[in-house]
């Protein structure tokens, strides 16, 4: 028998088997149990997160006559036929290859006919964003007059490419990235079932490398299995995933925090010698330092076993530098990551970086460091001579960088922007599509309510979740949404990756307020800007006293209070809640002009996924 890929053999056949999508699967099951089935769905989310699997399970569940708590039985003829792709009434279409108008017209014509064997005809259109405009129009016509007993399930990795006219006619479900923990659990389960031996650390390496895609995790697992003769070993997992070996990174970390720049430069070369490119090295280093920071905050915040290192390693590393120094290092890394995108000489940047990191001591930052007293002694140990040498090295390296930057290769980019706003750092993905609807309906009253029960909400969460939210606070709220801002971008990212956290928060909020509220996260440094952009885009700066007042007849009913003058605006972070804005200082127009002053009229790039 030829070998079958794991992700095919172990494709989930029940909602319960779909990893990491509890919110989606529970909602779908409820819809089936209560017979509230819509005629069109949109399953949006990153690749390999279970969208088409969920679509097929749904197709079975709506047709199976032996439902068990909303799950298909997988035993009856209909279930089996759908699983094997042999039921004529369940039609799978890959829009990536069938993107023509003809194919969709064909659907339109055939959809009219009642299902032949099943109760419902189900069309699953994968990668639906690939359809041509003509095909979308044809699809829209069908969705506008949906034939009875026909269900459309549209799946996509890029929902923003789908016309709004289509979006408004479907029920949308967002599939989340699979957490490393969930991917680990699923792989462990599969290997246990197959009686294959494995090192747990290897599974963690694979789970992390898969970056949120279950299918990717299983594909890597397949490779490691073929590599190591039906065993899963850590060394092989590291080779296959190409992750920089943690041991080298740990060595590098101790060297830079110990201010040993010469040794650190050697280690960096070793790491690059392993065939890693510079960008990957920096990404690995950022997540490495992030883990150390989280461990410092509270060891429960990270799953040590998922890192390939031990608890002792982390205990040592978290003492090697104060949090302020680690934050500075992450800043340096973020900066260099930006700059390196335009260079053909990454080595020089990495050398400068290494020297700079070796100099970071957390002192330059004004923020009081909790463990500041521990650092003074290490700083003292550095002789003045070493410092001078390092300064000389940095100067010469910086000169080289400057030369390179003015070289033709680098000068091809439009007018050099010396100080790009931090918000343009990559990797921080803000979901404007979820934020703006909350802003549209936000009121101070809702915000005050949420702020009032924030502590109570936190007390409902697990310890790691609580410590993660320790640096967050609600900044806007509506009757069905809450926007939560995080002090640090990397903690924001951590929260975004945690599907359980969102679910627990939403559940907690519902228990406390009785309202179903959607929770959206933002990094704090981006929040004022998102708010300003929203005000600007929605013309909320128009109702200003200094502008010629409109005739009374045209004016919306409003009183002189600030609340009605500024439509549902949430307060600025830090602004006293519930009080009217004082003077022009916090008036919307002023906010906008300030925003323009600061950022120009150029639209700040915020990725909208
Ligand atoms: Zn069945």
Coordinates of C-alpha atoms and ligand atoms in Angstrom, one line a residue:
X1 CA 0.0 0.0 0.0
X2 CA 1.4 3.3 -1.0
X3 CA 2.1 5.8 1.8
X4 CA -0.7 8.3 2.5
X5 CA 0.0 11.7 3.8
X6 CA -0.8 12.1 7.5
X7 CA -3.0 15.1 6.9
X8 CA -5.2 13.0 4.5
X9 CA -5.4 9.9 6.7
X10 CA -6.1 12.0 9.9
X11 CA -8.4 14.5 8.4
X12 CA -11.0 15.4 11.1
X13 CA -14.3 13.7 10.5
X14 CA -16.2 15.2 13.4
X15 CA -16.4 18.8 14.7
X16 CA -14.8 17.6 17.9
X17 CA -11.7 16.5 16.0
X18 CA -11.1 19.9 14.5
X19 CA -8.2 21.3 16.5
X20 CA -8.2 24.8 17.9
X21 CA -11.5 26.1 16.5
X22 CA -13.9 25.5 19.4
X23 CA -15.8 28.7 18.9
X24 CA -16.5 28.0 15.2
X25 CA -17.4 24.3 15.7
X26 CA -19.6 25.0 18.7
X27 CA -21.6 27.6 16.7
X28 CA -21.9 25.3 13.7
X29 CA -23.1 22.4 15.9
X30 CA -25.7 24.7 17.6
X31 CA -27.0 25.8 14.2
X32 CA -27.4 22.1 13.2
X33 CA -29.1 21.1 16.5
X34 CA -31.5 24.1 16.4
X35 CA -32.1 23.7 12.6
X36 CA -31.0 27.3 12.0
X37 CA -29.0 26.6 8.9
X38 CA -28.0 29.5 6.6
X39 CA -27.8 29.1 2.9
X40 CA -24.3 30.6 2.6
X41 CA -21.3 30.5 4.8
X42 CA -17.8 32.0 4.5
X43 CA -15.0 30.2 6.3
X44 CA -12.1 32.6 6.4
X45 CA -8.7 31.9 8.0
X46 CA -5.0 31.0 7.4
X47 CA -4.1 27.9 5.4
X48 CA -4.3 24.6 7.1
X49 CA -6.6 25.7 9.9
X50 CA -9.4 23.3 9.0
X51 CA -11.7 25.3 6.8
X52 CA -12.4 22.7 4.1
X53 CA -12.5 19.9 6.7
X54 CA -15.1 21.9 8.6
X55 CA -17.0 22.4 5.4
X56 CA -17.1 18.6 4.7
X57 CA -18.1 17.8 8.3
X58 CA -20.9 20.4 8.0
X59 CA -22.0 18.9 4.7
X60 CA -22.3 15.5 6.5
X61 CA -24.0 16.9 9.5
X62 CA -26.8 18.7 7.6
X63 CA -27.5 15.5 5.7
X64 CA -26.9 12.7 8.2
X65 CA -30.0 11.2 9.7
X66 CA -28.2 9.8 12.8
X67 CA -26.9 13.0 14.3
X68 CA -25.2 12.7 17.7
X69 CA -25.2 16.0 19.4
X70 CA -24.7 17.9 16.2
X71 CA -22.0 15.6 14.9
X72 CA -22.4 13.4 11.8
X73 CA -22.4 9.6 12.6
X74 CA -19.8 8.9 9.9
X75 CA -21.3 5.4 9.6
X76 CA -24.3 5.8 7.4
X77 CA -24.1 5.5 3.6
X78 CA -24.5 9.3 3.2
X79 CA -21.7 10.1 5.6
X80 CA -19.4 7.6 4.1
X81 CA -20.2 8.7 0.5
X82 CA -19.4 12.4 1.5
X83 CA -16.2 11.4 3.3
X84 CA -15.0 9.6 0.1
X85 CA -16.1 12.4 -2.1
X86 CA -18.6 10.2 -3.9
X87 CA -21.9 11.9 -3.2
X88 CA -23.1 13.9 -6.2
X89 CA -25.0 16.3 -3.9
X90 CA -21.8 17.5 -2.2
X91 CA -19.7 19.4 -4.8
X92 CA -16.2 20.6 -4.1
X93 CA -14.8 23.2 -6.3
X94 CA -11.3 24.6 -6.2
X95 CA -11.6 28.2 -7.4
X96 CA -7.9 28.3 -7.9
X97 CA -8.4 26.1 -10.9
X98 CA -12.0 26.8 -11.8
X99 CA -12.1 30.5 -11.7
X100 CA -14.1 31.1 -14.9
X101 CA -17.6 32.5 -15.2
X102 CA -18.7 29.4 -17.0
X103 CA -18.1 27.1 -14.1
X104 CA -20.1 29.4 -11.8
X105 CA -22.9 29.7 -14.3
X106 CA -22.8 25.9 -14.4
X107 CA -23.4 25.9 -10.7
X108 CA -26.2 28.4 -11.1
X109 CA -28.0 26.2 -13.6
X110 CA -27.5 22.9 -11.7
X111 CA -28.2 24.4 -8.2
X112 CA -31.8 24.8 -9.3
X113 CA -32.3 21.1 -9.3
X114 CA -33.2 19.5 -6.0
X115 CA -30.6 17.2 -4.4
X116 CA -30.9 13.6 -5.6
X117 CA -29.8 11.6 -2.7
X118 CA -29.3 13.9 0.2
X119 CA -31.5 16.5 1.9
X120 CA -29.2 19.3 1.1
X121 CA -27.0 20.0 -1.9
X122 CA -23.8 21.5 -0.6
X123 CA -21.3 23.5 -2.8
X124 CA -17.9 23.9 -1.2
X125 CA -15.9 26.5 -3.1
X126 CA -12.3 26.6 -1.9
X127 CA -10.0 29.6 -2.3
X128 CA -13.1 31.5 -3.4
X129 CA -11.1 34.8 -3.6
X130 CA -9.6 33.5 -6.8
X131 CA -12.8 33.8 -8.7
X132 CA -12.9 36.4 -11.5
X133 CA -15.1 39.4 -11.3
X134 CA -17.5 37.9 -13.8
X135 CA -17.6 34.7 -11.7
X136 CA -18.3 36.6 -8.5
X137 CA -21.2 38.4 -10.2
X138 CA -22.6 35.1 -11.3
X139 CA -22.2 33.7 -7.8
X140 CA -23.8 36.8 -6.3
X141 CA -26.9 36.2 -8.5
X142 CA -27.2 32.7 -7.1
X143 CA -26.8 34.0 -3.5
X144 CA -29.4 36.7 -4.1
X145 CA -32.0 34.1 -5.0
X146 CA -30.8 31.0 -3.2
X147 CA -32.5 27.8 -4.4
X148 CA -34.2 25.8 -1.7
X149 CA -32.1 23.1 0.0
X150 CA -28.8 24.4 -1.4
X151 CA -26.0 25.5 0.9
X152 CA -22.9 27.3 -0.3
X153 CA -19.7 27.2 1.8
X154 CA -17.1 29.6 0.6
X155 CA -13.6 29.0 2.0
X156 CA -10.7 31.5 1.7
X157 CA -7.4 32.6 3.1
X158 CA -7.9 36.1 1.8
X159 CA -11.4 37.4 2.8
X160 CA -10.4 41.0 2.0
X161 CA -10.3 40.0 -1.7
X162 CA -14.0 39.0 -1.7
X163 CA -16.5 41.7 -2.8
X164 CA -18.6 43.2 0.0
X165 CA -21.7 42.3 -1.9
X166 CA -20.9 38.7 -1.4
X167 CA -19.7 39.1 2.2
X168 CA -23.0 40.7 3.1
X169 CA -24.9 37.7 2.0
X170 CA -23.0 35.0 3.9
X171 CA -22.6 34.0 7.5
X172 CA -18.9 34.5 8.3
X173 CA -16.7 32.3 10.5
X174 CA -13.1 33.2 11.2
X175 CA -10.8 30.3 11.7
X176 CA -7.8 31.0 14.0
X177 CA -4.2 29.9 13.8
X178 CA -3.7 26.7 15.6
X179 CA -1.7 27.2 18.8
X180 CA 1.6 25.2 19.2
X181 CA 0.0 23.5 22.1
X182 CA -3.0 22.3 20.1
X183 CA -0.8 21.2 17.2
X184 CA 1.4 19.3 19.7
X185 CA -1.6 17.6 21.2
X186 CA -2.9 16.5 17.8
X187 CA 0.5 15.1 16.7
X188 CA 0.9 13.3 20.0
X189 CA -2.5 11.7 19.6
X190 CA -1.8 10.6 16.0
X191 CA 1.6 9.1 16.8
X192 CA 0.2 7.3 19.9
X193 CA -2.5 5.8 17.7
X194 CA 0.1 4.7 15.1
X195 CA 2.4 3.4 17.8
X196 CA 5.3 5.5 16.6
X197 CA 8.0 6.5 19.0
X198 CA 8.8 10.2 19.4
X199 CA 10.7 12.7 21.5
X200 CA 8.3 15.3 22.8
X201 CA 10.8 18.1 22.2
X202 CA 10.8 17.2 18.5
X203 CA 7.0 17.6 18.4
X204 CA 7.3 21.0 20.0
X205 CA 9.8 22.0 17.4
X206 CA 7.5 20.9 14.6
X207 CA 4.5 22.6 16.3
X208 CA 6.3 25.9 16.5
X209 CA 7.6 25.6 12.9
X210 CA 4.2 25.0 11.5
X211 CA 3.2 28.5 12.6
X212 CA -0.5 27.9 13.1
X213 CA -1.3 25.5 10.3
X214 CA -2.3 22.0 11.3
X215 CA -1.8 20.7 7.8
X216 CA 1.8 22.2 7.8
X217 CA 2.5 20.5 11.1
X218 CA 1.5 17.1 9.8
X219 CA 3.4 17.6 6.6
X220 CA 6.6 18.4 8.5
X221 CA 5.9 15.4 10.8
X222 CA 5.6 13.3 7.6
X223 CA 9.0 14.5 6.5
X224 CA 10.6 13.9 9.9
X225 CA 9.1 10.4 9.9
X226 CA 10.6 9.5 6.5
X227 CA 13.9 11.1 7.6
X228 CA 14.3 9.1 10.8
X229 CA 12.9 5.7 9.8
X230 CA 9.6 5.9 11.6
X231 CA 10.8 7.7 14.6
X232 CA 10.5 11.3 15.6
X233 CA 13.8 12.6 16.9
X234 CA 14.6 16.1 18.0
X235 CA 17.8 16.4 15.9
X236 CA 15.9 15.4 12.8
X237 CA 13.0 17.8 13.5
X238 CA 15.5 20.6 13.9
X239 CA 17.1 19.7 10.6
X240 CA 13.8 19.4 8.7
X241 CA 12.4 22.6 10.1
X242 CA 15.6 24.5 9.6
X243 CA 15.2 26.3 12.9
X244 CA 18.3 27.7 14.3
X245 CA 19.5 25.4 17.0
X246 CA 18.4 26.7 20.3
X247 CA 21.7 25.8 21.9
X248 CA 23.5 28.3 19.7
X249 CA 21.0 31.0 20.3
X250 CA 21.3 30.4 24.0
X251 CA 25.1 30.7 23.8
X252 CA 24.7 33.9 21.8
X253 CA 22.2 35.3 24.3
X254 CA 24.6 34.7 27.2
X255 CA 27.4 36.3 25.3
X256 CA 25.6 39.5 24.4
X257 CA 24.1 39.9 27.8
X258 CA 27.5 39.3 29.3
X259 CA 28.9 42.0 27.0
X260 CA 31.3 39.6 25.2
X261 CA 30.9 41.0 21.7
X262 CA 33.9 39.2 20.2
X263 CA 32.6 35.8 21.3
X264 CA 29.0 36.8 20.2
X265 CA 30.3 37.7 16.8
X266 CA 31.8 34.2 16.4
X267 CA 28.6 32.5 17.5
X268 CA 26.6 34.6 15.1
X269 CA 28.8 33.4 12.3
X270 CA 28.3 29.8 13.5
X271 CA 24.6 30.3 13.4
X272 CA 24.7 31.8 9.9
X273 CA 27.1 29.0 8.9
X274 CA 24.3 26.6 9.6
X275 CA 22.7 28.0 6.5
X276 CA 20.2 30.4 8.2
X277 CA 19.5 33.7 6.6
X278 CA 19.8 36.9 8.5
X279 CA 16.1 37.6 8.7
X280 CA 15.4 34.2 10.1
X281 CA 18.2 34.6 12.7
X282 CA 16.6 37.9 13.9
X283 CA 13.1 36.4 14.0
X284 CA 14.3 33.5 16.0
X285 CA 16.2 35.8 18.3
X286 CA 13.2 38.0 18.9
X287 CA 11.0 35.1 19.9
X288 CA 13.8 33.7 22.0
X289 CA 14.2 37.0 24.0
X290 CA 10.4 37.3 24.1
X291 CA 10.3 33.9 25.8
X292 CA 13.0 35.0 28.4
X293 CA 11.0 38.1 29.1
X294 CA 7.8 36.2 29.6
X295 CA 9.6 33.8 31.9
X296 CA 10.9 36.7 33.9
X297 CA 7.3 38.0 34.3
X298 CA 6.0 34.6 35.3
X299 CA 7.4 31.2 34.4
X300 CA 3.9 30.0 33.7
X301 CA 3.6 32.3 30.7
X302 CA 5.6 30.1 28.4
X303 CA 5.6 26.4 27.8
X304 CA 9.2 25.7 28.5
X305 CA 9.0 22.3 26.9
X306 CA 7.9 23.9 23.6
X307 CA 11.2 25.7 23.3
X308 CA 13.6 22.9 23.2
X309 CA 15.3 24.2 26.4
X310 CA 15.0 23.4 30.1
X311 CA 13.6 25.2 33.1
X312 CA 17.1 25.6 34.4
X313 CA 18.2 27.2 31.1
X314 CA 15.4 29.7 31.4
X315 CA 16.0 30.4 35.1
X316 CA 19.6 31.3 34.2
X317 CA 18.8 33.3 31.2
X318 CA 16.1 35.3 33.0
X319 CA 18.8 36.4 35.5
X320 CA 21.3 37.4 32.8
X321 CA 19.7 40.7 32.0
X322 CA 17.0 43.0 33.4
X323 CA 13.7 43.3 31.6
X324 CA 14.6 46.9 30.5
X325 CA 17.7 45.5 28.7
X326 CA 15.6 42.8 27.0
X327 CA 13.1 45.4 25.8
X328 CA 16.0 47.5 24.4
X329 CA 17.3 44.4 22.7
X330 CA 14.0 43.7 21.1
X331 CA 13.8 47.3 19.9
X332 CA 17.2 47.0 18.3
X333 CA 16.2 43.8 16.6
X334 CA 13.0 45.3 15.3
X335 CA 14.9 48.3 13.9
X336 CA 17.5 46.2 12.2
X337 CA 14.9 43.9 10.8
X338 CA 13.3 47.0 9.0
X339 CA 16.7 48.2 7.7
X340 CA 17.8 44.8 6.5
X341 CA 15.0 44.5 4.1
X342 CA 16.7 46.9 1.8
X343 CA 20.2 45.7 2.0
X344 CA 22.3 43.3 0.0
X345 CA 24.9 43.1 2.8
X346 CA 23.0 41.7 5.8
X347 CA 26.3 40.5 7.4
X348 CA 27.4 44.1 8.2
X349 CA 24.1 44.8 9.8
X350 CA 24.2 41.7 11.9
X351 CA 27.7 42.6 13.1
X352 CA 26.6 46.1 14.1
X353 CA 23.6 44.5 15.7
X354 CA 25.7 42.0 17.7
X355 CA 28.0 44.8 19.0
X356 CA 25.0 47.0 19.9
X357 CA 23.3 44.1 21.7
X358 CA 26.5 43.5 23.7
X359 CA 26.3 47.1 24.9
X360 CA 22.7 47.1 26.0
X361 CA 22.6 47.2 29.8
X362 CA 19.0 48.5 30.4
X363 CA 20.4 51.7 31.9
X364 CA 19.6 54.1 29.2
X365 CA 15.9 53.5 29.6
X366 CA 14.4 55.7 32.2
X367 CA 11.9 53.1 33.2
X368 CA 12.7 51.7 36.6
X369 CA 13.9 48.1 36.3
X370 CA 12.6 45.8 38.9
X371 CA 16.0 44.0 39.0
X372 CA 18.1 47.0 38.4
X373 CA 20.2 46.4 41.4
X374 CA 21.4 43.1 39.9
X375 CA 22.8 44.7 36.8
X376 CA 25.1 47.4 38.4
X377 CA 27.8 44.9 39.3
X378 CA 28.0 43.4 35.8
X379 CA 28.3 46.8 34.3
X380 CA 31.1 47.7 36.8
X381 CA 33.1 44.7 35.6
X382 CA 33.5 46.1 32.2
X383 CA 36.7 48.0 32.0
X384 CA 36.7 51.5 30.4
X385 CA 39.1 50.1 27.8
X386 CA 36.7 47.5 26.5
X387 CA 34.0 50.1 26.2
X388 CA 36.2 52.4 24.2
X389 CA 37.2 49.5 21.9
X390 CA 33.6 48.6 21.4
X391 CA 32.7 52.2 20.7
X392 CA 35.4 52.4 18.0
X393 CA 34.2 49.2 16.4
X394 CA 30.6 50.4 16.3
X395 CA 31.7 53.7 14.8
X396 CA 33.6 52.0 12.0
X397 CA 30.8 49.5 11.4
X398 CA 28.2 52.4 11.3
X399 CA 30.3 54.2 8.8
X400 CA 30.3 51.1 6.6
X401 CA 26.5 50.9 6.9
X402 CA 26.1 54.5 5.9
X403 CA 28.3 53.9 2.8
X404 CA 26.2 50.9 1.9
X405 CA 23.0 52.8 2.4
X406 CA 24.0 55.5 0.0
X407 CA 25.1 52.9 -2.6
X408 CA 22.9 52.5 -5.7
X409 CA 21.3 49.3 -4.5
X410 CA 19.9 50.9 -1.4
X411 CA 19.1 54.3 -3.0
X412 CA 16.5 52.8 -5.3
X413 CA 13.8 53.3 -2.7
X414 CA 11.9 56.5 -2.8
X415 CA 13.0 59.4 -0.6
X416 CA 14.8 58.0 2.4
X417 CA 12.7 58.1 5.5
X418 CA 15.0 58.5 8.4
X419 CA 12.6 57.9 11.2
X420 CA 9.8 55.7 10.2
X421 CA 7.0 55.5 12.7
X422 CA 7.3 52.4 14.8
X423 CA 3.9 51.3 13.8
X424 CA 5.2 50.2 10.5
X425 CA 7.1 47.3 12.0
X426 CA 6.1 44.1 10.4
X427 CA 4.4 41.2 12.0
X428 CA 2.0 43.1 14.1
X429 CA -1.3 42.4 12.5
X430 CA -4.1 44.6 13.5
X431 CA -7.6 43.6 12.6
X432 CA -9.2 46.8 11.4
X433 CA -12.1 44.8 10.0
X434 CA -13.0 43.9 13.6
X435 CA -12.0 47.1 15.3
X436 CA -14.0 49.5 13.2
X437 CA -17.4 48.0 13.7
X438 CA -16.8 48.3 17.5
X439 CA -15.7 51.9 17.1
X440 CA -18.8 52.6 15.1
X441 CA -21.0 51.7 18.0
X442 CA -18.7 52.5 21.0
X443 CA -20.1 54.5 23.9
X444 CA -18.5 55.8 27.0
X445 CA -21.2 54.0 29.0
X446 CA -20.2 50.6 27.7
X447 CA -16.6 51.4 28.3
X448 CA -17.2 52.4 31.9
X449 CA -19.2 49.3 32.4
X450 CA -16.4 47.0 31.1
X451 CA -13.7 48.9 33.0
X452 CA -15.8 48.5 36.1
X453 CA -15.8 44.7 35.9
X454 CA -12.4 44.2 34.3
X455 CA -10.9 42.8 37.5
X456 CA -13.8 40.5 38.0
X457 CA -13.3 39.3 34.4
X458 CA -9.6 38.7 35.0
X459 CA -10.4 36.6 38.1
X460 CA -12.4 34.3 35.9
X461 CA -9.4 33.5 33.8
X462 CA -6.5 31.0 34.3
X463 CA -3.2 32.2 35.8
X464 CA -1.3 32.4 32.6
X465 CA -4.1 34.2 30.9
X466 CA -4.3 36.7 33.7
X467 CA -0.6 37.4 33.7
X468 CA -0.8 38.0 30.0
X469 CA -3.7 40.5 30.4
X470 CA -1.8 42.2 33.3
X471 CA -0.4 44.7 30.8
X472 CA -3.7 45.2 28.9
X473 CA -6.8 47.3 29.4
X474 CA -10.1 48.0 27.7
X475 CA -9.9 51.2 25.6
X476 CA -13.3 51.1 23.8
X477 CA -16.5 49.2 24.1
X478 CA -19.9 48.9 22.4
X479 CA -22.9 46.8 23.2
X480 CA -21.4 43.9 21.3
X481 CA -17.6 44.5 21.3
X482 CA -14.6 45.4 23.4
X483 CA -11.2 46.7 22.2
X484 CA -8.4 45.7 24.5
X485 CA -5.0 47.4 24.2
X486 CA -1.7 45.8 25.1
X487 CA 1.4 47.6 26.3
X488 CA 3.8 45.6 24.3
X489 CA 3.5 44.5 20.7
X490 CA 5.0 41.1 21.4
X491 CA 2.4 40.5 24.2
X492 CA -0.3 41.6 21.8
X493 CA 1.0 39.0 19.4
X494 CA 1.1 36.4 22.1
X495 CA -2.5 37.2 22.9
X496 CA -3.5 37.1 19.2
X497 CA -2.1 33.6 18.9
X498 CA -4.0 32.4 21.9
X499 CA -7.4 31.3 20.7
X500 CA -8.4 30.0 24.1
X501 CA -7.8 33.4 25.7
X502 CA -10.3 35.1 23.4
X503 CA -12.9 32.5 23.9
X504 CA -12.5 32.6 27.7
X505 CA -12.7 36.4 27.7
X506 CA -15.8 36.5 25.5
X507 CA -17.4 33.9 27.7
X508 CA -16.5 35.7 30.9
X509 CA -17.9 39.0 29.5
X510 CA -21.2 37.3 28.6
X511 CA -21.5 35.9 32.1
X512 CA -20.8 39.2 33.7
X513 CA -22.9 41.5 31.4
X514 CA -25.4 39.2 29.8
X515 CA -24.2 40.7 26.4
X516 CA -22.4 38.7 23.8
X517 CA -19.3 40.8 23.1
X518 CA -16.6 40.2 20.5
X519 CA -13.2 40.9 21.9
X520 CA -10.5 42.5 19.7
X521 CA -6.9 43.1 20.6
X522 CA -4.7 46.1 19.6
X523 CA -1.1 47.0 20.5
X524 CA -1.3 50.2 22.7
X525 CA 1.1 52.2 20.5
X526 CA -1.1 51.8 17.5
X527 CA -4.3 52.6 19.3
X528 CA -4.3 56.4 19.2
X529 CA -3.6 56.2 15.5
X530 CA -6.3 53.7 14.7
X531 CA -8.7 55.9 16.5
X532 CA -7.6 59.1 14.7
X533 CA -7.8 57.4 11.4
X534 CA -11.3 56.2 12.2
X535 CA -12.4 59.7 13.2
X536 CA -10.9 61.1 10.0
X537 CA -12.3 58.5 7.7
X538 CA -15.8 58.7 9.1
X539 CA -15.8 62.5 9.1
X540 CA -16.4 62.7 12.8
X541 CA -14.4 65.9 12.9
X542 CA -17.1 67.7 11.0
X543 CA -19.3 68.7 14.0
X544 CA -17.1 71.4 15.2
X545 CA -18.2 74.7 16.8
X546 CA -15.7 76.7 14.7
X547 CA -17.2 75.4 11.5
X548 CA -20.2 77.3 10.2
X549 CA -23.1 75.7 12.0
X550 CA -25.7 73.9 9.8
X551 CA -29.3 75.2 9.7
X552 CA -31.1 73.9 12.8
X553 CA -33.4 71.8 10.6
X554 CA -30.6 69.8 9.3
X555 CA -28.9 69.2 12.5
X556 CA -29.2 65.9 14.1
X557 CA -31.0 66.1 17.5
X558 CA -28.2 66.8 19.9
X559 CA -27.6 68.5 23.1
X560 CA -24.6 70.6 24.2
X561 CA -23.0 67.7 26.0
X562 CA -19.8 66.2 24.7
X563 CA -21.3 62.8 24.3
X564 CA -23.6 63.8 21.5
X565 CA -21.2 66.1 19.9
X566 CA -18.7 63.4 19.4
X567 CA -20.5 60.5 18.1
X568 CA -19.8 57.2 19.8
X569 CA -16.2 58.0 20.5
X570 CA -14.2 56.1 22.9
X571 CA -11.8 58.1 25.1
X572 CA -8.1 58.3 24.4
X573 CA -6.1 56.0 26.6
X574 CA -5.5 57.8 29.8
X575 CA -8.2 60.3 29.2
X576 CA -10.5 60.5 32.2
X577 CA -13.5 58.5 31.3
X578 CA -17.0 60.0 31.4
X579 CA -15.8 63.5 31.6
X580 CA -16.3 65.9 28.7
X581 CA -13.1 66.8 26.9
X582 CA -11.6 69.9 28.4
X583 CA -11.0 72.8 26.0
X584 CA -9.7 72.2 22.5
X585 CA -7.0 69.9 23.8
X586 CA -9.0 66.7 23.2
X587 CA -11.5 67.9 20.7
X588 CA -11.7 65.7 17.6
X589 CA -10.6 68.3 15.1
X590 CA -7.6 69.0 17.2
X591 CA -6.9 65.3 17.5
X592 CA -7.0 65.0 13.7
X593 CA -4.9 68.0 13.0
X594 CA -2.4 66.7 15.5
X595 CA -2.5 63.3 13.9
X596 CA -1.8 65.0 10.5
X597 CA 0.9 67.0 12.0
X598 CA 2.5 63.9 13.4
X599 CA 2.0 61.5 10.5
X600 CA 1.2 63.7 7.5
X601 CA -1.8 62.9 5.4
X602 CA -0.2 59.7 4.3
X603 CA -2.2 56.8 5.4
X604 CA -0.4 54.8 7.9
X605 CA 0.0 51.2 6.9
X606 CA -1.9 48.9 9.1
X607 CA -2.3 45.5 7.8
X608 CA -5.8 44.4 7.7
X609 CA -6.2 40.7 7.7
Ligands
LIG1 ZN1 -24.4 9.7 9.1

